[in-house]
Coordinates of C-alpha atoms in Angstrom, one line a residue:
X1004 CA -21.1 -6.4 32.8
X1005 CA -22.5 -9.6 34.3
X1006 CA -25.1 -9.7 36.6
X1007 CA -24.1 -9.6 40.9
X1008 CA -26.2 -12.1 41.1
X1009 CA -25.1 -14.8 38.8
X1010 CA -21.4 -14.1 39.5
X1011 CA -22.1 -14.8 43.6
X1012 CA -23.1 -18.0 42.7
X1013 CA -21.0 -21.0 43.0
X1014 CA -20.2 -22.2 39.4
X1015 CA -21.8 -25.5 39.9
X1016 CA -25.0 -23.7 40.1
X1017 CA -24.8 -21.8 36.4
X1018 CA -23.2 -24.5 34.5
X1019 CA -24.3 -27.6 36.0
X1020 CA -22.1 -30.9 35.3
X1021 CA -24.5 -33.6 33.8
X1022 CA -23.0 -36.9 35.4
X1023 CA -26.0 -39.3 36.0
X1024 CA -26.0 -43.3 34.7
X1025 CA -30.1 -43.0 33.9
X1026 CA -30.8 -41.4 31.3
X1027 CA -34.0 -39.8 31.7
X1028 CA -32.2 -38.5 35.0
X1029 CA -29.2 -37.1 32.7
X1030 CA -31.7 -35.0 30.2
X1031 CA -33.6 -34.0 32.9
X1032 CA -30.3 -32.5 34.7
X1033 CA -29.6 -31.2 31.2
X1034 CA -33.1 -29.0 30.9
X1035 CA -32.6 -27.8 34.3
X1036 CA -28.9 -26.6 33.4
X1037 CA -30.2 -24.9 30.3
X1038 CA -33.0 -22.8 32.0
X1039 CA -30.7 -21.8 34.9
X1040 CA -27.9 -20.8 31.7
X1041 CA -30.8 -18.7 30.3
X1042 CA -31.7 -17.4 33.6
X1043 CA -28.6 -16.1 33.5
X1044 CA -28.1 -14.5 30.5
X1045 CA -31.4 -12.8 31.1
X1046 CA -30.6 -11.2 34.2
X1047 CA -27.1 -9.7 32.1
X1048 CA -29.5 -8.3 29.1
X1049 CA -32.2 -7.3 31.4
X1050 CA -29.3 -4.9 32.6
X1051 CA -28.0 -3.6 29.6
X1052 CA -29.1 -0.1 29.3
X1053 CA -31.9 1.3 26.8
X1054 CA -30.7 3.7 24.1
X1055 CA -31.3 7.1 23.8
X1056 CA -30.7 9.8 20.9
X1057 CA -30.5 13.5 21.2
X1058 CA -30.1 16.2 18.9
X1059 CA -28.6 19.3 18.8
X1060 CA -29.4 22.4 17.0
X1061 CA -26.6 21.7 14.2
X1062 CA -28.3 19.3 11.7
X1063 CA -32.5 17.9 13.3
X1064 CA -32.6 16.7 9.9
X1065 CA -29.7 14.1 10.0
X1066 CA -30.6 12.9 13.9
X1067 CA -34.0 12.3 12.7
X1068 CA -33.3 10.5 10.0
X1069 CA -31.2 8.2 12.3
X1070 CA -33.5 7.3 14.4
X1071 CA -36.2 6.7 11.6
X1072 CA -33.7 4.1 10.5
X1073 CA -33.7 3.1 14.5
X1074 CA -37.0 2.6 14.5
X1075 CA -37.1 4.9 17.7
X1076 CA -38.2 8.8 19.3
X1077 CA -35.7 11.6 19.3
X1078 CA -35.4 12.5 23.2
X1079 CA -36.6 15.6 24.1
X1080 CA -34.1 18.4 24.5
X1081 CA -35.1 21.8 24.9
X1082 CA -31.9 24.4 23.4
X1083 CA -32.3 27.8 24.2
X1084 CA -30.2 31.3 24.6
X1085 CA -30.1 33.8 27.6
X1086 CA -30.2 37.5 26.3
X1087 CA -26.3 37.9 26.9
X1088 CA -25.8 34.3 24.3
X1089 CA -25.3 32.0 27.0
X1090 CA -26.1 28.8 25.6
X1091 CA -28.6 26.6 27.8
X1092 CA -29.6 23.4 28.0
X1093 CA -32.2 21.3 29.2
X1094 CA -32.8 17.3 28.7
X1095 CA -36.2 16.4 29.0
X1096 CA -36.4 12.8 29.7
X1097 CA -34.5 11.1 31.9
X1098 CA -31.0 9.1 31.3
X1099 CA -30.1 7.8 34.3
X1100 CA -28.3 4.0 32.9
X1101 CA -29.5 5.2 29.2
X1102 CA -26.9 4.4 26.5
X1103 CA -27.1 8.2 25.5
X1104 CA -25.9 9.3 21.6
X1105 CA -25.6 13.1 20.9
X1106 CA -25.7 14.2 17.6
X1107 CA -24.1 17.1 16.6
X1108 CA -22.3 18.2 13.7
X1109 CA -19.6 20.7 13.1
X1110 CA -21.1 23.4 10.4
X1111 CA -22.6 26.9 10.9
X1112 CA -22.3 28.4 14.0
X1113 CA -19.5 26.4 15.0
X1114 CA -18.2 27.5 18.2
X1115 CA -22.0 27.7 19.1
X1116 CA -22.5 24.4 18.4
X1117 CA -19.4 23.1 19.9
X1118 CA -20.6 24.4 23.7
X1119 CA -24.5 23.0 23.1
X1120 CA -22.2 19.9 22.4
X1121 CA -20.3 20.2 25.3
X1122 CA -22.8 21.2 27.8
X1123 CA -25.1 18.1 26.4
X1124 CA -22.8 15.6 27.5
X1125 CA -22.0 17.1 30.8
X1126 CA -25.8 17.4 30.9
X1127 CA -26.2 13.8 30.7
X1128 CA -23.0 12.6 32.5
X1129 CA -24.3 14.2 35.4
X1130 CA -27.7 12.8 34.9
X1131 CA -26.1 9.7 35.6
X1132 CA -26.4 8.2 31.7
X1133 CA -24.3 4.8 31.2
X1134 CA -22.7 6.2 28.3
X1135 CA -22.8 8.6 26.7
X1136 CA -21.3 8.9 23.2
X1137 CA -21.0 12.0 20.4
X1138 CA -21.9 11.5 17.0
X1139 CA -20.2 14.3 15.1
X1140 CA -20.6 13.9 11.2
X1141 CA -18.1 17.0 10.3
X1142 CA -15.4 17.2 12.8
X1143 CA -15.2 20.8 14.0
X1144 CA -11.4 22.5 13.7
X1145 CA -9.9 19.7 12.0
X1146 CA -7.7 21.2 9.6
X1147 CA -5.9 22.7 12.5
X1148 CA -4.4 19.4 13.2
X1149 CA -0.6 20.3 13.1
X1150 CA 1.6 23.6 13.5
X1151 CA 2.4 24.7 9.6
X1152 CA 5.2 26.5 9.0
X1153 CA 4.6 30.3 8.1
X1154 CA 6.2 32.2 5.9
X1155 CA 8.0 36.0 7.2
X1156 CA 10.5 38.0 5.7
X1157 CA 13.3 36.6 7.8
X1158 CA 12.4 33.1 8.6
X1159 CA 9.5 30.4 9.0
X1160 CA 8.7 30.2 11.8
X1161 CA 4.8 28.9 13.7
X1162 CA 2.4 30.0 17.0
X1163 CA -0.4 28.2 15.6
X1164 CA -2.6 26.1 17.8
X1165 CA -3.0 22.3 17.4
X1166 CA -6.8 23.4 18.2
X1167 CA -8.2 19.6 17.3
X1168 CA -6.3 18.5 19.6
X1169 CA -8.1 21.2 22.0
X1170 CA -11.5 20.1 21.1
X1171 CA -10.8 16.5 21.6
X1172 CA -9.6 17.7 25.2
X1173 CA -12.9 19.2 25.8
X1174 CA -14.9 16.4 24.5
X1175 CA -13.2 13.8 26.7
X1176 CA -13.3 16.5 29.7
X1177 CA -17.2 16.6 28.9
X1178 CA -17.8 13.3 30.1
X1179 CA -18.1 11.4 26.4
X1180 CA -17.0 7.9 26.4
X1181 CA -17.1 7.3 22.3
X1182 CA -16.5 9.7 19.1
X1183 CA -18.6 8.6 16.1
X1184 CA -17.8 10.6 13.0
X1185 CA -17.2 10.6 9.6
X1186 CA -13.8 11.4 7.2
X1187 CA -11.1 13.5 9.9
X1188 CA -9.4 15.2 7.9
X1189 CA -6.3 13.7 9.0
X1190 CA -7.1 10.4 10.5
X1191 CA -4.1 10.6 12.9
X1192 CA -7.0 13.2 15.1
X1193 CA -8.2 9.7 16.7
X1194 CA -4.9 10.2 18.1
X1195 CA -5.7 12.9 20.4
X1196 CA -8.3 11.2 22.1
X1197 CA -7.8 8.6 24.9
X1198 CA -11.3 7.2 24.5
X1199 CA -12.7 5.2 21.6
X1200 CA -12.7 7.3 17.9
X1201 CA -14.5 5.2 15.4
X1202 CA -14.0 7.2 12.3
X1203 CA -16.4 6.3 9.4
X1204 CA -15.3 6.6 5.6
X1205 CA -18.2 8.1 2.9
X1206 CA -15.9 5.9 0.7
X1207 CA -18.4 3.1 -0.3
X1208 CA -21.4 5.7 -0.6
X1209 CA -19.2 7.4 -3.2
X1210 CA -18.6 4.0 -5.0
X1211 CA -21.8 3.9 -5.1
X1212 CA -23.2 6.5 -6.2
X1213 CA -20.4 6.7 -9.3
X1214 CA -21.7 3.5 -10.6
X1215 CA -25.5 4.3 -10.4
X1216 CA -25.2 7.7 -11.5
X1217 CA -22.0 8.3 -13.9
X1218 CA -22.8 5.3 -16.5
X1219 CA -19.3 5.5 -18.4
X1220 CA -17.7 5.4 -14.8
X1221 CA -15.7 2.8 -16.7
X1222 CA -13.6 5.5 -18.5
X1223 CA -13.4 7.8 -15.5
X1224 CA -10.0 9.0 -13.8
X1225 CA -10.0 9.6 -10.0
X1226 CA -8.4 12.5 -9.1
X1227 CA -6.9 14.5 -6.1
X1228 CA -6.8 18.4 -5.9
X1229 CA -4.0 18.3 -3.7
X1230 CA -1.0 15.7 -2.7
X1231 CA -2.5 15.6 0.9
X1232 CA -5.6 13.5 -0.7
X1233 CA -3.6 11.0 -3.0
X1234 CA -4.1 8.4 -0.7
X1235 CA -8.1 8.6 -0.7
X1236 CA -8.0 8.8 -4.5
X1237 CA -5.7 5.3 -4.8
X1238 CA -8.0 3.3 -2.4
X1239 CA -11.4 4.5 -4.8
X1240 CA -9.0 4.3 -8.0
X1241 CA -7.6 0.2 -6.9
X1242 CA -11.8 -0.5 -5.9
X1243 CA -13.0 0.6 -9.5
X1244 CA -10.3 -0.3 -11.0
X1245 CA -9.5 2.6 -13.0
X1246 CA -6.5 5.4 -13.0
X1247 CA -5.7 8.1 -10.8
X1248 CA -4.0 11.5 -11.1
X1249 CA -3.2 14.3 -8.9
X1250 CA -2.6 18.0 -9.0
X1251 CA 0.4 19.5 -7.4
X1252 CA 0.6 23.4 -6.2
X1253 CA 3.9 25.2 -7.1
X1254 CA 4.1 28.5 -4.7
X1255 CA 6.5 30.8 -5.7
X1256 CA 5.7 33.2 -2.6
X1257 CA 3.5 32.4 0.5
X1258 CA -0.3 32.6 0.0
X1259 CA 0.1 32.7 -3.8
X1260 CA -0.2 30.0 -5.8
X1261 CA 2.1 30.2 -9.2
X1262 CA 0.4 26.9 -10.9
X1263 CA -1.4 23.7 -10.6
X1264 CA 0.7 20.8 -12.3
X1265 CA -1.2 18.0 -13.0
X1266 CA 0.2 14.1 -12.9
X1267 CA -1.1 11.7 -15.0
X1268 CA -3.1 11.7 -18.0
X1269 CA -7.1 12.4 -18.5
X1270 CA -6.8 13.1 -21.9
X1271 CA -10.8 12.1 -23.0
X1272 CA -11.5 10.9 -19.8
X1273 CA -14.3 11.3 -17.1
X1274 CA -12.4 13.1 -14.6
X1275 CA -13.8 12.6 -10.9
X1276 CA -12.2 14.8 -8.6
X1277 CA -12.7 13.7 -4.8
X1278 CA -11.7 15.3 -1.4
X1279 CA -12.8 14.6 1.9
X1280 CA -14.1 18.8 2.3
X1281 CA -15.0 22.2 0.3
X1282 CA -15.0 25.2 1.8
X1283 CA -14.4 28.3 -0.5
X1284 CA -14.5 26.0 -3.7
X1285 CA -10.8 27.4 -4.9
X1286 CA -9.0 24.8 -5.4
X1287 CA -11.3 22.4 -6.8
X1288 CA -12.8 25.6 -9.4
X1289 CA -8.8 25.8 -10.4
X1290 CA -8.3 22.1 -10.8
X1291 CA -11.4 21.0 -12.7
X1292 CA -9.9 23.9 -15.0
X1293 CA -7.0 22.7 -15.2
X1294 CA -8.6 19.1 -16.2
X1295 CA -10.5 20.7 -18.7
X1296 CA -7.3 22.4 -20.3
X1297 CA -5.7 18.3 -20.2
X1298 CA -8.7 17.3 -22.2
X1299 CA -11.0 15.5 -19.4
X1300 CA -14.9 15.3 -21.3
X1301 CA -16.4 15.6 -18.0
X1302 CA -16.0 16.7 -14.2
X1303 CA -17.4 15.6 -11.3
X1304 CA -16.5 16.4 -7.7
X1305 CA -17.2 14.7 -4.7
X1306 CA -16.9 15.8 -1.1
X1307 CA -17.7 14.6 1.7
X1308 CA -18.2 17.9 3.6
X1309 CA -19.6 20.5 1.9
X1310 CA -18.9 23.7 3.8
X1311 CA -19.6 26.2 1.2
X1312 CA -18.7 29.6 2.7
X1313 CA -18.0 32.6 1.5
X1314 CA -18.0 32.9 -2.5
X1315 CA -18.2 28.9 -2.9
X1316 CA -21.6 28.6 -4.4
X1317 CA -21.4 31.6 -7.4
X1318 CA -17.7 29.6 -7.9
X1319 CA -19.3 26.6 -8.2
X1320 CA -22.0 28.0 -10.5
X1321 CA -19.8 29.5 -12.7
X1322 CA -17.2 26.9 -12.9
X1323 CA -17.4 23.6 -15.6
X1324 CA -18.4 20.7 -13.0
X1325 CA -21.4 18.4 -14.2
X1326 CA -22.3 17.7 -10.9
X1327 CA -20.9 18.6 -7.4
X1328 CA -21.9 15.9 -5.3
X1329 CA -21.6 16.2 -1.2
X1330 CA -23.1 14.0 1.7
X1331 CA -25.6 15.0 4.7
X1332 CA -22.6 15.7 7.2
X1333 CA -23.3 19.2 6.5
X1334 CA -26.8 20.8 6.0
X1335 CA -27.3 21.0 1.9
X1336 CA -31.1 22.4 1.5
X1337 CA -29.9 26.0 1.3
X1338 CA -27.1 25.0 -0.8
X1339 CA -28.6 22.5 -2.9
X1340 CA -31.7 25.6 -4.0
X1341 CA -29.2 28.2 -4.7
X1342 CA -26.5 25.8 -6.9
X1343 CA -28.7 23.5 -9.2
X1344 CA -25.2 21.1 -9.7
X1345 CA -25.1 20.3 -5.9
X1346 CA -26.1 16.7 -5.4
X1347 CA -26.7 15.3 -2.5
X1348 CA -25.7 11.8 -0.4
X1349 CA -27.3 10.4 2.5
X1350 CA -24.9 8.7 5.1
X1351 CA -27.3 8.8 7.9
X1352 CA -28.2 5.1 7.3
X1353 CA -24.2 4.7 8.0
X1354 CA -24.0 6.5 11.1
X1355 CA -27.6 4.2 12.0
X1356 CA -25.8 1.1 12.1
X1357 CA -22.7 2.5 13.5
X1358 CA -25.1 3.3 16.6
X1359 CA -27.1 0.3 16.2
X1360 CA -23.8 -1.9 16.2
X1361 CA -22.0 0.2 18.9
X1362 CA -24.8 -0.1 21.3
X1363 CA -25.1 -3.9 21.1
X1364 CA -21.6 -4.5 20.7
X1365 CA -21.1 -5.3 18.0
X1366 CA -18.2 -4.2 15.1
X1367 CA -18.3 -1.8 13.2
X1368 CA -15.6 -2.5 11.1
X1369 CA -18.3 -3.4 8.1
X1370 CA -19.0 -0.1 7.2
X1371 CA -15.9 0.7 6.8
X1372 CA -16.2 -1.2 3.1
X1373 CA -19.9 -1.9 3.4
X1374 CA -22.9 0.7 2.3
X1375 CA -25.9 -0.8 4.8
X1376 CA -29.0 -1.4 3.3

């Protein structure tokens, strides 16, 4: 926003007119136009705010890694619990005209996490912070993005929540001004808000990592454990210009599923299954089966979220993957020592320069195609 200051001015006195018939006259008009141009411009940046990043109690290991890449502190936040679970929250620094980020991601204790998120921004809002935007790696209740139908006995019929669209309420009602995070699971959530949503894609770390890691990537097949994900599957497919396939359900009853049919052929190929989460590890145990029975030599998954609840990791451990490779949306130590095939790749150097970019206005429309080194 420019400067009170400079914009009281009369124009004249900013941008000078250089209109002189001597010429040491006219460069000397031009040296003082220059310096009173700079003057200026100085008095806007010397406004712009300083940054500031906090973390929640989610994922430390992520936030600090982001501001490693920053080059900056982690601002001091102190998270605690009354004896009756009431979360509180205390910022330690102040914020008042700080560009403020808020990292907080949307695994383990989730509805925990969501109100320490929640209560952080308000925290800083009413601190007075410039802006104040959440960084949100896994977006919590995403699946829950429509109203399915549910089978009954006599008809199909839904009460279900749309309860993304209830958390992007709360965000917004919060007080943040920006959304950074990484793979929705159906993009159309940006929809919900009515502030910015930049929504980052793990897409060119998974590129990659394929070609450093799976060295016949050349005869590989990119495939989709369910129709919802063809169109992630065709955009890696078309940018290593391999094949793709995908595996099609068949229900015969609700909540039961009859058989996986899969389209296209990965006959004595590298099959790469890839989907943009994991939670109990069912489908993708029954589909890298299923590519096994086609006659795929390998399997690989990648995920961008790796949830892993419930029986996912013994599933995993039993099942015929080579590797199962997730990003650091998600907390993967625990995971990573109890399931030797969990790989893991770091984003945090993405969500870095989406900060870095956002906060000096810049676009971030580079990482959308564009791994930052």
């Amino acid at each position: 926003m420019p400067d009170t200051k400079c914009t009281e001015l009369d124009q004249n006195d900013c941008v000078m007119p250089v209109r002189s018939a001597n010429p040491i006259r006219a460069r000397s008009l031009i040296r003082d136009n220059l310096e009173k141009q700079a003057g200026c411009l100085n008095l806007i940046h010397s406004r712009m705010p300083n940054i500031k990043v906090f973390s929640g109690t989610s994922h430390p290991d992520l936030a600090q890694r982001i501001v490693d890449r920053l080059g900056i502190d982690l601002g001091k936040v102190v998270t605690k619990k009354f004896s009756n679970l009431e979360t509180c929250v205390e910022i330690g620094e102040s914020v008042r005209g700080e560009d403020v980020y808020i990292v907080q991601s949307g695994s383990g204790e989730i509805n925990d996490n969501l109100m320490e998120l929640l209560i952080m921004i308000n925290a800083c809002k009413i601190a007075s912070a410039s802006r104040v935007t959440a960084v949100i790696p896994c977006f919590p209740y995403a699946r829950q993005d429509k109203k399915d139908k549910e089978f009954s006995a006599r008809q199909y019929t839904s009460r279900a929540p749309i309860s993304a669209k209830l958390v992007a309420n709360m965000l917004s009602v919060a007080g943040a001004d920006h959304i950074i995070t990484m793979d929705l699971h159906a993009s159309q959530i940006q929809g919900f808000f009515d502030i910015p949503v930049d929504n980052l894609y793990a897409e060119p770390a998974v590129l990659k990592w394929i070609k450093e890691n799976i060295p016949e990537w050349k005869n590989s097949i990119i495939v989709s454990p369910d129709a919802g994900g063809a169109k992630r599957v065709t955009s890696i497919a078309d940018r290593l210009n391999v094949e793709f396939a995908l595996i099609h359900k068949e229900r015969k009853k609700a909540n039961e599923v009859a058989s996986m049919v899969l389209v296209g052929d990965v006959k004595d190929k590298i099959a790469i299954l890839v989907d943009d989460m994991a939670d109990t590890c069912g489908t993708i145990v029954h589909a890298a089966d299923r590519l096994v029975e086609a006659g795929a030599t390998k399997v690989y998954a990648i995920l961008t979220h790796g949830i892993f609840s419930g029986p996912a990791i013994s599933r995993i451990n039993n099942a015929c993957f080579e590797a199962v490779v997730v990003t650091n949306t998600i907390p993967q130590d625990g995971h990573m020592r109890d399931c030797p095939k969990i790989q893991c790749i770091d984003v945090s150097m993405m969500f870095a320069e989406a900060v870095r970019r956002t906060h000096n206005g810049e676009s971030v429309s580079y990482l959308f195609s564009n791994v930052p080194y």
